[in-house]
Amino acid sequence: MNLSILIPLLNEEESLQELYTWIISIMKSNNYSYEIIFLDDGSTDESWNIISGFASENPNVKGIRFMKNFGKSQALHAGFAKAKGDVIITMDADLQDSPDEIPGLYEMITKEKYDLVSGWKKKRYDSVVAKNIPSKLFNWAARKTSGVELNDFNCGLKAYKNVVVKNIEVSGEMHRYIPVLAKNAGFGKIGEKVVQHQARKYG
């Protein structure tokens, strides 16, 4: 299997149909063999029913449901354990991560032989005070303490070799430090790809 797409989410009923349709179009146009694993971290809206509908019509869609909110790290940990693709891609469910980036990320892993590739949302449109400055400080501190030279540790859009996700333990708030965990586990070829910050609407 070429790809496992992991999508952690909490109460994203409004974006799921659009995201699903968009991902499927990318999978078909590139002729990928794939699975999409939705990681429902305790949603209280209709998210799980929507995911169940996708799974009933498409055998490549799977879902993992937590009965309460455990956090993104725990959701990703469960997804990593289940993922079967040669390349694992994680992305957020709110349409801020563009599925159009998937082929480029896939090629960086399969052809350029990176162990891990992190998205870099170079242009940010968040509130400067509320998000932009704290994010820059976090990224600076993470670079200084870890030696991993990435500009955007926080970006949810990442790609991994399968062997990487099977050899790291993600818990607590460690999803922000997955590149550091990968490096500490011996996976040293870590790359970065500039990606769209605000995904265009599908279609």
mmCIF file of C-alpha atoms in Angstrom:
data_model
loop_
_atom_site.group_PDB
_atom_site.id
_atom_site.type_symbol
_atom_site.label_atom_id
_atom_site.label_comp_id
_atom_site.label_asym_id
_atom_site.label_seq_id
_atom_site.Cartn_x
_atom_site.Cartn_y
_atom_site.Cartn_z
ATOM 1 C CA MET A 1 0.000 0.000 0.000
ATOM 2 C CA ASN A 2 1.389 3.388 -0.992
ATOM 3 C CA LEU A 3 -0.219 5.704 1.543
ATOM 4 C CA SER A 4 -1.897 5.896 4.919
ATOM 5 C CA ILE A 5 -3.582 9.254 5.505
ATOM 6 C CA LEU A 6 -4.129 9.896 9.231
ATOM 7 C CA ILE A 7 -6.601 12.611 10.208
ATOM 8 C CA PRO A 8 -6.990 13.423 13.923
ATOM 9 C CA LEU A 9 -10.133 15.427 14.602
ATOM 10 C CA LEU A 10 -12.480 16.820 17.204
ATOM 11 C CA ASN A 11 -15.935 18.104 16.179
ATOM 12 C CA GLU A 12 -15.210 18.702 12.501
ATOM 13 C CA GLU A 13 -18.579 17.730 10.997
ATOM 14 C CA GLU A 14 -18.638 20.791 8.730
ATOM 15 C CA SER A 15 -15.353 20.075 6.934
ATOM 16 C CA LEU A 16 -15.232 16.270 6.725
ATOM 17 C CA GLN A 17 -17.197 15.738 3.508
ATOM 18 C CA GLU A 18 -15.190 18.339 1.623
ATOM 19 C CA LEU A 19 -11.881 17.021 2.940
ATOM 20 C CA TYR A 20 -12.797 13.418 2.112
ATOM 21 C CA THR A 21 -13.873 14.268 -1.442
ATOM 22 C CA TRP A 22 -10.686 16.251 -1.987
ATOM 23 C CA ILE A 23 -8.407 13.474 -0.708
ATOM 24 C CA ILE A 24 -10.176 10.837 -2.814
ATOM 25 C CA SER A 25 -9.691 12.961 -5.940
ATOM 26 C CA ILE A 26 -5.926 13.134 -5.220
ATOM 27 C CA MET A 27 -5.726 9.383 -4.592
ATOM 28 C CA LYS A 28 -7.511 8.580 -7.863
ATOM 29 C CA SER A 29 -5.644 11.072 -10.033
ATOM 30 C CA ASN A 30 -2.291 9.695 -8.828
ATOM 31 C CA ASN A 31 -3.413 6.062 -8.849
ATOM 32 C CA TYR A 32 -2.299 5.532 -5.256
ATOM 33 C CA SER A 33 -3.205 2.490 -3.206
ATOM 34 C CA TYR A 34 -4.281 3.985 0.102
ATOM 35 C CA GLU A 35 -6.145 3.972 3.367
ATOM 36 C CA ILE A 36 -7.651 6.938 5.160
ATOM 37 C CA ILE A 37 -7.809 6.602 8.931
ATOM 38 C CA PHE A 38 -9.965 9.151 10.741
ATOM 39 C CA LEU A 39 -8.990 9.504 14.411
ATOM 40 C CA ASP A 40 -12.028 10.849 16.239
ATOM 41 C CA ASP A 41 -10.776 12.200 19.552
ATOM 42 C CA GLY A 42 -14.079 12.317 21.430
ATOM 43 C CA SER A 43 -16.282 14.350 19.076
ATOM 44 C CA THR A 44 -19.729 15.252 20.374
ATOM 45 C CA ASP A 45 -21.152 16.382 17.019
ATOM 46 C CA GLU A 46 -21.980 14.264 13.948
ATOM 47 C CA SER A 47 -18.334 13.619 12.997
ATOM 48 C CA TRP A 48 -18.393 9.901 13.825
ATOM 49 C CA ASN A 49 -21.616 9.282 11.907
ATOM 50 C CA ILE A 50 -20.116 11.001 8.873
ATOM 51 C CA ILE A 51 -16.943 8.902 9.141
ATOM 52 C CA SER A 52 -19.042 5.746 9.461
ATOM 53 C CA GLY A 53 -20.817 6.722 6.255
ATOM 54 C CA PHE A 54 -17.504 7.082 4.408
ATOM 55 C CA ALA A 55 -16.368 3.664 5.688
ATOM 56 C CA SER A 56 -19.598 1.988 4.579
ATOM 57 C CA GLU A 57 -19.164 3.211 0.999
ATOM 58 C CA ASN A 58 -15.366 2.933 0.740
ATOM 59 C CA PRO A 59 -13.426 -0.062 2.128
ATOM 60 C CA ASN A 60 -10.246 2.062 2.186
ATOM 61 C CA VAL A 61 -11.685 4.264 4.937
ATOM 62 C CA LYS A 62 -11.233 3.307 8.585
ATOM 63 C CA GLY A 63 -12.026 5.060 11.831
ATOM 64 C CA ILE A 64 -10.765 4.973 15.397
ATOM 65 C CA ARG A 65 -13.079 6.520 17.968
ATOM 66 C CA PHE A 66 -12.195 7.664 21.472
ATOM 67 C CA MET A 67 -15.172 8.048 23.782
ATOM 68 C CA LYS A 68 -13.620 11.140 25.350
ATOM 69 C CA ASN A 69 -10.986 13.680 24.360
ATOM 70 C CA PHE A 70 -7.478 12.314 25.012
ATOM 71 C CA GLY A 71 -5.515 14.755 22.856
ATOM 72 C CA LYS A 72 -3.759 14.753 19.508
ATOM 73 C CA SER A 73 -0.736 12.732 20.637
ATOM 74 C CA GLN A 74 -2.852 9.801 21.776
ATOM 75 C CA ALA A 75 -4.918 9.939 18.578
ATOM 76 C CA LEU A 76 -1.785 9.881 16.403
ATOM 77 C CA HIS A 77 -0.267 7.091 18.487
ATOM 78 C CA ALA A 78 -3.320 4.911 17.770
ATOM 79 C CA GLY A 79 -3.198 5.811 14.086
ATOM 80 C CA PHE A 80 0.518 5.065 13.784
ATOM 81 C CA ALA A 81 -0.053 1.617 15.285
ATOM 82 C CA LYS A 82 -2.759 0.834 12.724
ATOM 83 C CA ALA A 83 -1.199 2.400 9.602
ATOM 84 C CA LYS A 84 -0.085 -0.015 6.864
ATOM 85 C CA GLY A 85 1.062 2.336 4.090
ATOM 86 C CA ASP A 86 4.670 2.628 2.963
ATOM 87 C CA VAL A 87 4.298 6.377 3.565
ATOM 88 C CA ILE A 88 2.189 7.850 6.378
ATOM 89 C CA ILE A 89 0.834 11.367 6.016
ATOM 90 C CA THR A 90 -0.794 13.250 8.886
ATOM 91 C CA MET A 91 -3.047 16.230 8.291
ATOM 92 C CA ASP A 92 -5.584 18.259 10.223
ATOM 93 C CA ALA A 93 -9.287 17.959 9.448
ATOM 94 C CA ASP A 94 -10.187 21.667 9.287
ATOM 95 C CA LEU A 95 -9.137 22.244 5.634
ATOM 96 C CA GLN A 96 -6.096 24.254 6.718
ATOM 97 C CA ASP A 97 -3.872 21.472 5.338
ATOM 98 C CA SER A 98 -4.229 21.016 1.581
ATOM 99 C CA PRO A 99 -4.481 17.477 0.164
ATOM 100 C CA ASP A 100 -2.847 18.919 -2.969
ATOM 101 C CA GLU A 101 0.433 18.705 -1.033
ATOM 102 C CA ILE A 102 0.241 14.905 -0.694
ATOM 103 C CA PRO A 103 1.988 13.921 -3.976
ATOM 104 C CA GLY A 104 4.963 16.209 -3.274
ATOM 105 C CA LEU A 105 5.342 14.868 0.255
ATOM 106 C CA TYR A 106 5.051 11.287 -0.993
ATOM 107 C CA GLU A 107 7.812 11.848 -3.552
ATOM 108 C CA MET A 108 10.142 13.366 -0.954
ATOM 109 C CA ILE A 109 9.861 10.159 1.082
ATOM 110 C CA THR A 110 9.918 7.634 -1.779
ATOM 111 C CA LYS A 111 12.295 9.281 -4.262
ATOM 112 C CA GLU A 112 14.417 11.679 -2.221
ATOM 113 C CA LYS A 113 14.616 9.113 0.592
ATOM 114 C CA TYR A 114 13.719 11.357 3.525
ATOM 115 C CA ASP A 115 12.716 9.623 6.742
ATOM 116 C CA LEU A 116 10.356 12.432 7.704
ATOM 117 C CA VAL A 117 9.153 15.613 5.966
ATOM 118 C CA SER A 118 7.454 18.421 7.870
ATOM 119 C CA GLY A 119 5.255 21.031 6.267
ATOM 120 C CA TRP A 120 6.276 24.670 6.700
ATOM 121 C CA LYS A 121 3.461 27.203 6.640
ATOM 122 C CA LYS A 122 5.769 30.038 5.684
ATOM 123 C CA LYS A 123 2.996 32.610 5.310
ATOM 124 C CA ARG A 124 0.855 32.757 8.409
ATOM 125 C CA TYR A 125 -2.451 34.565 8.651
ATOM 126 C CA ASP A 126 -3.081 33.949 12.330
ATOM 127 C CA SER A 127 -3.392 36.715 14.890
ATOM 128 C CA VAL A 128 0.169 37.992 15.337
ATOM 129 C CA VAL A 129 -0.109 38.298 19.115
ATOM 130 C CA ALA A 130 -2.236 35.237 19.860
ATOM 131 C CA LYS A 131 -0.520 32.673 17.623
ATOM 132 C CA ASN A 132 2.225 33.951 15.369
ATOM 133 C CA ILE A 133 4.694 35.218 17.982
ATOM 134 C CA PRO A 134 4.190 32.279 20.410
ATOM 135 C CA SER A 135 4.639 29.875 17.482
ATOM 136 C CA LYS A 136 7.907 31.533 16.430
ATOM 137 C CA LEU A 137 9.184 31.368 20.007
ATOM 138 C CA PHE A 138 8.243 27.706 20.302
ATOM 139 C CA ASN A 139 9.949 26.855 17.004
ATOM 140 C CA TRP A 140 13.090 28.767 17.997
ATOM 141 C CA ALA A 141 13.264 26.976 21.351
ATOM 142 C CA ALA A 142 12.642 23.572 19.743
ATOM 143 C CA ARG A 143 15.451 24.138 17.236
ATOM 144 C CA LYS A 144 17.878 25.274 19.948
ATOM 145 C CA THR A 145 17.188 22.406 22.322
ATOM 146 C CA SER A 146 16.898 19.574 19.787
ATOM 147 C CA GLY A 147 19.293 20.457 16.990
ATOM 148 C CA VAL A 148 16.558 19.638 14.464
ATOM 149 C CA GLU A 149 16.518 22.498 11.952
ATOM 150 C CA LEU A 150 12.826 22.903 11.132
ATOM 151 C CA ASN A 151 10.970 26.192 10.786
ATOM 152 C CA ASP A 152 7.507 24.920 11.740
ATOM 153 C CA PHE A 153 7.337 22.092 14.278
ATOM 154 C CA ASN A 154 3.629 22.820 14.816
ATOM 155 C CA CYS A 155 2.472 22.080 11.269
ATOM 156 C CA GLY A 156 0.078 19.109 11.310
ATOM 157 C CA LEU A 157 0.957 18.195 7.723
ATOM 158 C CA LYS A 158 3.832 15.707 7.850
ATOM 159 C CA ALA A 159 4.997 12.637 5.948
ATOM 160 C CA TYR A 160 6.869 9.636 7.332
ATOM 161 C CA LYS A 161 8.381 6.370 6.270
ATOM 162 C CA ASN A 162 6.342 3.575 7.825
ATOM 163 C CA VAL A 163 9.357 2.368 9.811
ATOM 164 C CA VAL A 164 9.619 5.766 11.524
ATOM 165 C CA VAL A 165 6.108 5.778 13.020
ATOM 166 C CA LYS A 166 6.525 2.182 14.187
ATOM 167 C CA ASN A 167 9.599 3.139 16.212
ATOM 168 C CA ILE A 168 8.508 6.260 18.089
ATOM 169 C CA GLU A 169 6.277 6.626 21.132
ATOM 170 C CA VAL A 170 3.938 9.627 21.015
ATOM 171 C CA SER A 171 2.205 10.626 24.260
ATOM 172 C CA GLY A 172 1.256 13.684 26.296
ATOM 173 C CA GLU A 173 1.890 16.733 24.114
ATOM 174 C CA MET A 174 4.771 15.102 22.248
ATOM 175 C CA HIS A 175 3.075 15.332 18.830
ATOM 176 C CA ARG A 176 4.755 18.734 18.544
ATOM 177 C CA TYR A 177 8.141 17.047 18.931
ATOM 178 C CA ILE A 178 7.720 14.075 16.594
ATOM 179 C CA PRO A 179 10.706 15.165 14.434
ATOM 180 C CA VAL A 180 12.831 15.189 17.606
ATOM 181 C CA LEU A 181 11.553 11.740 18.599
ATOM 182 C CA ALA A 182 12.405 10.497 15.103
ATOM 183 C CA LYS A 183 15.918 11.906 15.288
ATOM 184 C CA ASN A 184 16.456 10.382 18.728
ATOM 185 C CA ALA A 185 15.324 7.018 17.315
ATOM 186 C CA GLY A 186 18.047 7.192 14.670
ATOM 187 C CA PHE A 187 16.150 8.633 11.725
ATOM 188 C CA GLY A 188 18.341 11.516 10.678
ATOM 189 C CA LYS A 189 17.157 12.524 7.205
ATOM 190 C CA ILE A 190 14.485 15.072 8.116
ATOM 191 C CA GLY A 191 13.258 17.515 5.486
ATOM 192 C CA GLU A 192 10.869 20.408 5.121
ATOM 193 C CA LYS A 193 8.401 21.444 2.423
ATOM 194 C CA VAL A 194 6.801 24.869 2.114
ATOM 195 C CA VAL A 195 3.037 24.285 2.045
ATOM 196 C CA GLN A 196 -0.088 26.370 1.690
ATOM 197 C CA HIS A 197 -1.335 27.782 4.963
ATOM 198 C CA GLN A 198 -4.975 28.337 4.054
ATOM 199 C CA ALA A 199 -6.154 25.551 1.821
ATOM 200 C CA ARG A 200 -8.355 26.600 -1.064
ATOM 201 C CA LYS A 201 -11.820 25.162 -1.100
ATOM 202 C CA TYR A 202 -12.032 21.914 -3.051
ATOM 203 C CA GLY A 203 -13.556 22.348 -6.522
#
